[in-house]
């Protein structure tokens, strides 16, 4: 949310997630809720990490972030068909640029 950052295909999705978790931040997901229903799943998380490289045009700050997000998955019997990640880039930007 806040920026259009689509990724299509397994490699592109993996690379985007890896960039966020291991390059732009030293971060991880703190899972709060998981819901699974016919052909779908949803996960509510907090992205928690330290800003280690450029993100949103902001050079590494070393600041800690804690940003809520959710992921909705479309599933078949054997694989993930699609996923949509909802994370507020406004909250992320605010945490990275706040003077405290």
N, C-alpha and C. Protein backbone atom coordinates (compact mmCIF):
# COMPACT_ATOMS: atom_id res chain seq x y z
N UNK A 1 0.85 -1.17 0.00
CA UNK A 1 0.00 0.00 0.00
C UNK A 1 0.90 1.24 0.00
N UNK A 2 0.55 2.19 -0.81
CA UNK A 2 1.31 3.41 -0.86
C UNK A 2 2.29 3.45 -2.02
N UNK A 3 2.71 2.30 -2.49
CA UNK A 3 3.57 2.23 -3.68
C UNK A 3 3.13 1.02 -4.49
N UNK A 4 3.17 1.16 -5.79
CA UNK A 4 2.84 0.02 -6.66
C UNK A 4 4.12 -0.77 -6.89
N UNK A 5 4.20 -1.96 -6.30
CA UNK A 5 5.40 -2.78 -6.42
C UNK A 5 5.01 -4.21 -6.77
N UNK A 6 4.39 -4.42 -7.94
CA UNK A 6 3.99 -5.78 -8.28
C UNK A 6 5.19 -6.65 -8.61
N UNK A 7 5.07 -7.92 -8.32
CA UNK A 7 6.06 -8.91 -8.71
C UNK A 7 5.29 -10.10 -9.27
N UNK A 8 5.71 -10.58 -10.42
CA UNK A 8 5.02 -11.69 -11.06
C UNK A 8 5.99 -12.85 -11.24
N UNK A 9 5.56 -14.02 -10.84
CA UNK A 9 6.39 -15.21 -10.95
C UNK A 9 7.14 -15.50 -9.66
N UNK A 10 7.47 -16.77 -9.49
CA UNK A 10 8.11 -17.22 -8.25
C UNK A 10 9.41 -16.49 -7.94
N UNK A 11 10.25 -16.36 -8.93
CA UNK A 11 11.56 -15.74 -8.70
C UNK A 11 11.41 -14.29 -8.30
N UNK A 12 10.56 -13.55 -9.00
CA UNK A 12 10.38 -12.13 -8.69
C UNK A 12 9.79 -11.94 -7.30
N UNK A 13 8.83 -12.76 -6.92
CA UNK A 13 8.22 -12.67 -5.59
C UNK A 13 9.25 -13.01 -4.52
N UNK A 14 9.98 -14.10 -4.73
CA UNK A 14 11.02 -14.48 -3.77
C UNK A 14 12.05 -13.36 -3.62
N UNK A 15 12.50 -12.81 -4.75
CA UNK A 15 13.52 -11.76 -4.71
C UNK A 15 13.01 -10.52 -3.97
N UNK A 16 11.75 -10.15 -4.16
CA UNK A 16 11.20 -8.98 -3.47
C UNK A 16 11.15 -9.23 -1.96
N UNK A 17 10.70 -10.40 -1.56
CA UNK A 17 10.62 -10.73 -0.13
C UNK A 17 12.02 -10.80 0.48
N UNK A 18 12.95 -11.43 -0.22
CA UNK A 18 14.32 -11.52 0.28
C UNK A 18 14.97 -10.15 0.40
N UNK A 19 14.73 -9.26 -0.58
CA UNK A 19 15.27 -7.90 -0.52
C UNK A 19 14.80 -7.20 0.74
N UNK A 20 13.50 -7.28 1.02
CA UNK A 20 12.95 -6.61 2.19
C UNK A 20 13.55 -7.17 3.48
N UNK A 21 13.64 -8.49 3.57
CA UNK A 21 14.05 -9.15 4.82
C UNK A 21 15.56 -9.22 5.04
N UNK A 22 16.35 -9.20 3.97
CA UNK A 22 17.79 -9.45 4.15
C UNK A 22 18.70 -8.37 3.59
N UNK A 23 18.16 -7.47 2.76
CA UNK A 23 19.01 -6.43 2.18
C UNK A 23 18.62 -5.05 2.70
N UNK A 24 17.39 -4.63 2.45
CA UNK A 24 16.95 -3.32 2.92
C UNK A 24 16.84 -3.29 4.45
N UNK A 25 16.52 -4.44 5.02
CA UNK A 25 16.37 -4.57 6.47
C UNK A 25 16.99 -5.89 6.92
N UNK A 26 17.37 -5.93 8.17
CA UNK A 26 17.63 -7.20 8.83
C UNK A 26 16.32 -7.45 9.58
N UNK A 27 15.40 -8.14 8.90
CA UNK A 27 14.05 -8.20 9.44
C UNK A 27 13.41 -9.56 9.36
N UNK A 28 12.28 -9.68 10.03
CA UNK A 28 11.50 -10.91 9.97
C UNK A 28 10.04 -10.61 10.30
N UNK A 29 9.23 -11.60 10.07
CA UNK A 29 7.80 -11.50 10.32
C UNK A 29 7.46 -12.11 11.67
N UNK A 30 6.75 -11.35 12.47
CA UNK A 30 6.21 -11.87 13.72
C UNK A 30 4.75 -12.19 13.46
N UNK A 31 4.44 -13.46 13.31
CA UNK A 31 3.08 -13.88 12.94
C UNK A 31 2.15 -13.74 14.13
N UNK A 32 0.98 -13.13 13.86
CA UNK A 32 -0.03 -12.92 14.90
C UNK A 32 -1.25 -13.81 14.67
N UNK A 33 -1.71 -13.91 13.42
CA UNK A 33 -2.93 -14.66 13.13
C UNK A 33 -2.78 -15.37 11.79
N UNK A 34 -3.28 -16.60 11.72
CA UNK A 34 -3.33 -17.34 10.46
C UNK A 34 -4.75 -17.87 10.29
N UNK A 35 -5.31 -17.66 9.10
CA UNK A 35 -6.65 -18.15 8.79
C UNK A 35 -6.55 -18.92 7.47
N UNK A 36 -7.13 -20.12 7.44
CA UNK A 36 -7.13 -20.93 6.23
C UNK A 36 -8.56 -21.37 5.94
N UNK A 37 -8.98 -21.18 4.70
CA UNK A 37 -10.31 -21.60 4.26
C UNK A 37 -10.19 -22.14 2.84
N UNK A 38 -11.27 -22.57 2.27
CA UNK A 38 -11.28 -23.18 0.95
C UNK A 38 -10.49 -22.36 -0.08
N UNK A 39 -9.32 -22.84 -0.43
CA UNK A 39 -8.54 -22.23 -1.49
C UNK A 39 -7.87 -20.91 -1.14
N UNK A 40 -7.91 -20.53 0.13
CA UNK A 40 -7.31 -19.26 0.54
C UNK A 40 -6.69 -19.38 1.92
N UNK A 41 -5.74 -18.50 2.17
CA UNK A 41 -5.16 -18.37 3.51
C UNK A 41 -4.82 -16.89 3.70
N UNK A 42 -4.79 -16.47 4.96
CA UNK A 42 -4.41 -15.10 5.28
C UNK A 42 -3.53 -15.14 6.53
N UNK A 43 -2.53 -14.28 6.53
CA UNK A 43 -1.62 -14.18 7.66
C UNK A 43 -1.52 -12.72 8.06
N UNK A 44 -1.71 -12.47 9.36
CA UNK A 44 -1.52 -11.13 9.90
C UNK A 44 -0.20 -11.14 10.66
N UNK A 45 0.67 -10.17 10.36
CA UNK A 45 2.02 -10.15 10.93
C UNK A 45 2.43 -8.73 11.30
N UNK A 46 3.57 -8.66 11.97
CA UNK A 46 4.30 -7.42 12.13
C UNK A 46 5.65 -7.63 11.47
N UNK A 47 6.06 -6.69 10.61
CA UNK A 47 7.41 -6.74 10.05
C UNK A 47 8.29 -6.00 11.04
N UNK A 48 9.27 -6.71 11.60
CA UNK A 48 10.15 -6.16 12.62
C UNK A 48 11.57 -6.26 12.10
N UNK A 49 12.30 -5.14 12.11
CA UNK A 49 13.66 -5.21 11.62
C UNK A 49 14.42 -3.91 11.82
N UNK A 50 15.66 -3.93 11.33
CA UNK A 50 16.54 -2.78 11.38
C UNK A 50 16.87 -2.38 9.94
N UNK A 51 16.75 -1.12 9.63
CA UNK A 51 16.96 -0.57 8.29
C UNK A 51 18.46 -0.55 7.98
N UNK A 52 18.89 -1.41 7.03
CA UNK A 52 20.32 -1.59 6.76
C UNK A 52 20.76 -1.13 5.38
N UNK A 53 19.81 -0.80 4.49
CA UNK A 53 20.16 -0.39 3.13
C UNK A 53 19.02 0.46 2.57
N UNK A 54 19.25 1.10 1.43
CA UNK A 54 18.26 1.99 0.83
C UNK A 54 16.90 1.31 0.69
N UNK A 55 15.86 2.05 1.06
CA UNK A 55 14.48 1.59 0.90
C UNK A 55 13.59 2.81 0.78
N UNK A 56 12.67 2.82 -0.18
CA UNK A 56 11.78 3.95 -0.43
C UNK A 56 12.57 5.23 -0.70
N UNK A 57 13.77 5.08 -1.27
CA UNK A 57 14.60 6.23 -1.54
C UNK A 57 15.29 6.79 -0.31
N UNK A 58 15.21 6.08 0.81
CA UNK A 58 15.81 6.52 2.07
C UNK A 58 17.06 5.67 2.32
N UNK A 59 18.21 6.34 2.45
CA UNK A 59 19.46 5.62 2.75
C UNK A 59 19.34 4.93 4.10
N UNK A 60 20.16 3.91 4.32
CA UNK A 60 20.15 3.16 5.58
C UNK A 60 20.21 4.10 6.77
N UNK A 61 19.32 3.87 7.73
CA UNK A 61 19.25 4.72 8.92
C UNK A 61 19.69 3.99 10.19
N UNK A 62 19.68 2.67 10.16
CA UNK A 62 19.96 1.90 11.36
C UNK A 62 18.79 1.88 12.33
N UNK A 63 17.66 2.47 11.94
CA UNK A 63 16.48 2.53 12.82
C UNK A 63 15.73 1.21 12.82
N UNK A 64 15.13 0.92 13.96
CA UNK A 64 14.26 -0.24 14.08
C UNK A 64 12.87 0.14 13.58
N UNK A 65 12.21 -0.81 12.92
CA UNK A 65 10.84 -0.61 12.47
C UNK A 65 9.97 -1.75 12.98
N UNK A 66 8.70 -1.46 13.10
CA UNK A 66 7.69 -2.47 13.46
C UNK A 66 6.42 -2.04 12.73
N UNK A 67 6.15 -2.70 11.60
CA UNK A 67 5.06 -2.29 10.71
C UNK A 67 4.09 -3.46 10.53
N UNK A 68 2.81 -3.26 10.83
CA UNK A 68 1.83 -4.33 10.62
C UNK A 68 1.62 -4.58 9.13
N UNK A 69 1.40 -5.85 8.79
CA UNK A 69 1.05 -6.18 7.41
C UNK A 69 0.26 -7.47 7.37
N UNK A 70 -0.32 -7.72 6.22
CA UNK A 70 -1.09 -8.94 6.01
C UNK A 70 -0.76 -9.51 4.64
N UNK A 71 -0.85 -10.82 4.53
CA UNK A 71 -0.65 -11.50 3.25
C UNK A 71 -1.86 -12.39 3.02
N UNK A 72 -2.42 -12.30 1.82
CA UNK A 72 -3.54 -13.15 1.42
C UNK A 72 -3.05 -14.07 0.31
N UNK A 73 -3.28 -15.35 0.47
CA UNK A 73 -2.81 -16.36 -0.47
C UNK A 73 -3.99 -17.00 -1.19
N UNK A 74 -3.84 -17.24 -2.49
CA UNK A 74 -4.75 -18.09 -3.26
C UNK A 74 -4.04 -19.42 -3.42
N UNK A 75 -4.72 -20.52 -3.06
CA UNK A 75 -4.09 -21.83 -3.00
C UNK A 75 -4.77 -22.84 -3.90
N UNK A 76 -3.98 -23.77 -4.44
CA UNK A 76 -4.52 -24.98 -5.03
C UNK A 76 -4.27 -26.09 -4.03
N UNK A 77 -4.51 -27.32 -4.40
CA UNK A 77 -4.24 -28.43 -3.49
C UNK A 77 -2.75 -28.61 -3.25
N UNK A 78 -1.90 -28.10 -4.15
CA UNK A 78 -0.47 -28.39 -4.06
C UNK A 78 0.45 -27.17 -4.07
N UNK A 79 -0.10 -25.95 -4.34
CA UNK A 79 0.81 -24.81 -4.43
C UNK A 79 0.10 -23.48 -4.17
N UNK A 80 0.93 -22.47 -3.97
CA UNK A 80 0.43 -21.10 -3.87
C UNK A 80 0.27 -20.57 -5.29
N UNK A 81 -0.93 -20.15 -5.64
CA UNK A 81 -1.21 -19.64 -6.98
C UNK A 81 -0.90 -18.14 -7.08
N UNK A 82 -1.17 -17.43 -6.01
CA UNK A 82 -0.93 -15.98 -5.98
C UNK A 82 -0.89 -15.53 -4.53
N UNK A 83 -0.25 -14.39 -4.31
CA UNK A 83 -0.30 -13.79 -2.99
C UNK A 83 -0.31 -12.28 -3.14
N UNK A 84 -0.93 -11.65 -2.16
CA UNK A 84 -1.01 -10.20 -2.12
C UNK A 84 -0.56 -9.75 -0.74
N UNK A 85 0.41 -8.85 -0.72
CA UNK A 85 0.95 -8.35 0.54
C UNK A 85 0.43 -6.93 0.75
N UNK A 86 -0.14 -6.68 1.92
CA UNK A 86 -0.67 -5.37 2.27
C UNK A 86 0.14 -4.81 3.44
N UNK A 87 0.99 -3.82 3.13
CA UNK A 87 1.83 -3.19 4.14
C UNK A 87 1.85 -1.69 3.86
N UNK A 88 1.61 -0.90 4.87
CA UNK A 88 1.56 0.54 4.70
C UNK A 88 2.96 1.12 4.55
N UNK A 89 3.27 1.62 3.37
CA UNK A 89 4.56 2.27 3.16
C UNK A 89 4.59 3.63 3.86
N UNK A 90 3.43 4.22 4.12
CA UNK A 90 3.39 5.47 4.87
C UNK A 90 3.89 5.27 6.29
N UNK A 91 3.45 4.19 6.93
CA UNK A 91 3.91 3.88 8.29
C UNK A 91 5.41 3.58 8.25
N UNK A 92 5.85 2.81 7.25
CA UNK A 92 7.27 2.50 7.13
C UNK A 92 8.09 3.78 6.97
N UNK A 93 7.67 4.65 6.05
CA UNK A 93 8.39 5.91 5.81
C UNK A 93 8.43 6.76 7.08
N UNK A 94 7.31 6.83 7.80
CA UNK A 94 7.25 7.62 9.03
C UNK A 94 8.26 7.09 10.06
N UNK A 95 8.34 5.78 10.21
CA UNK A 95 9.28 5.20 11.17
C UNK A 95 10.73 5.43 10.75
N UNK A 96 10.99 5.42 9.46
CA UNK A 96 12.36 5.61 8.97
C UNK A 96 12.81 7.07 9.02
N UNK A 97 11.86 8.00 8.94
CA UNK A 97 12.24 9.42 8.87
C UNK A 97 11.95 10.20 10.14
N UNK A 98 11.33 9.58 11.13
CA UNK A 98 11.04 10.31 12.37
C UNK A 98 12.35 10.67 13.07
N UNK A 99 12.38 11.83 13.72
CA UNK A 99 13.63 12.28 14.37
C UNK A 99 14.03 11.48 15.60
N UNK A 100 13.13 10.71 16.17
CA UNK A 100 13.45 9.95 17.39
C UNK A 100 14.07 8.64 17.06
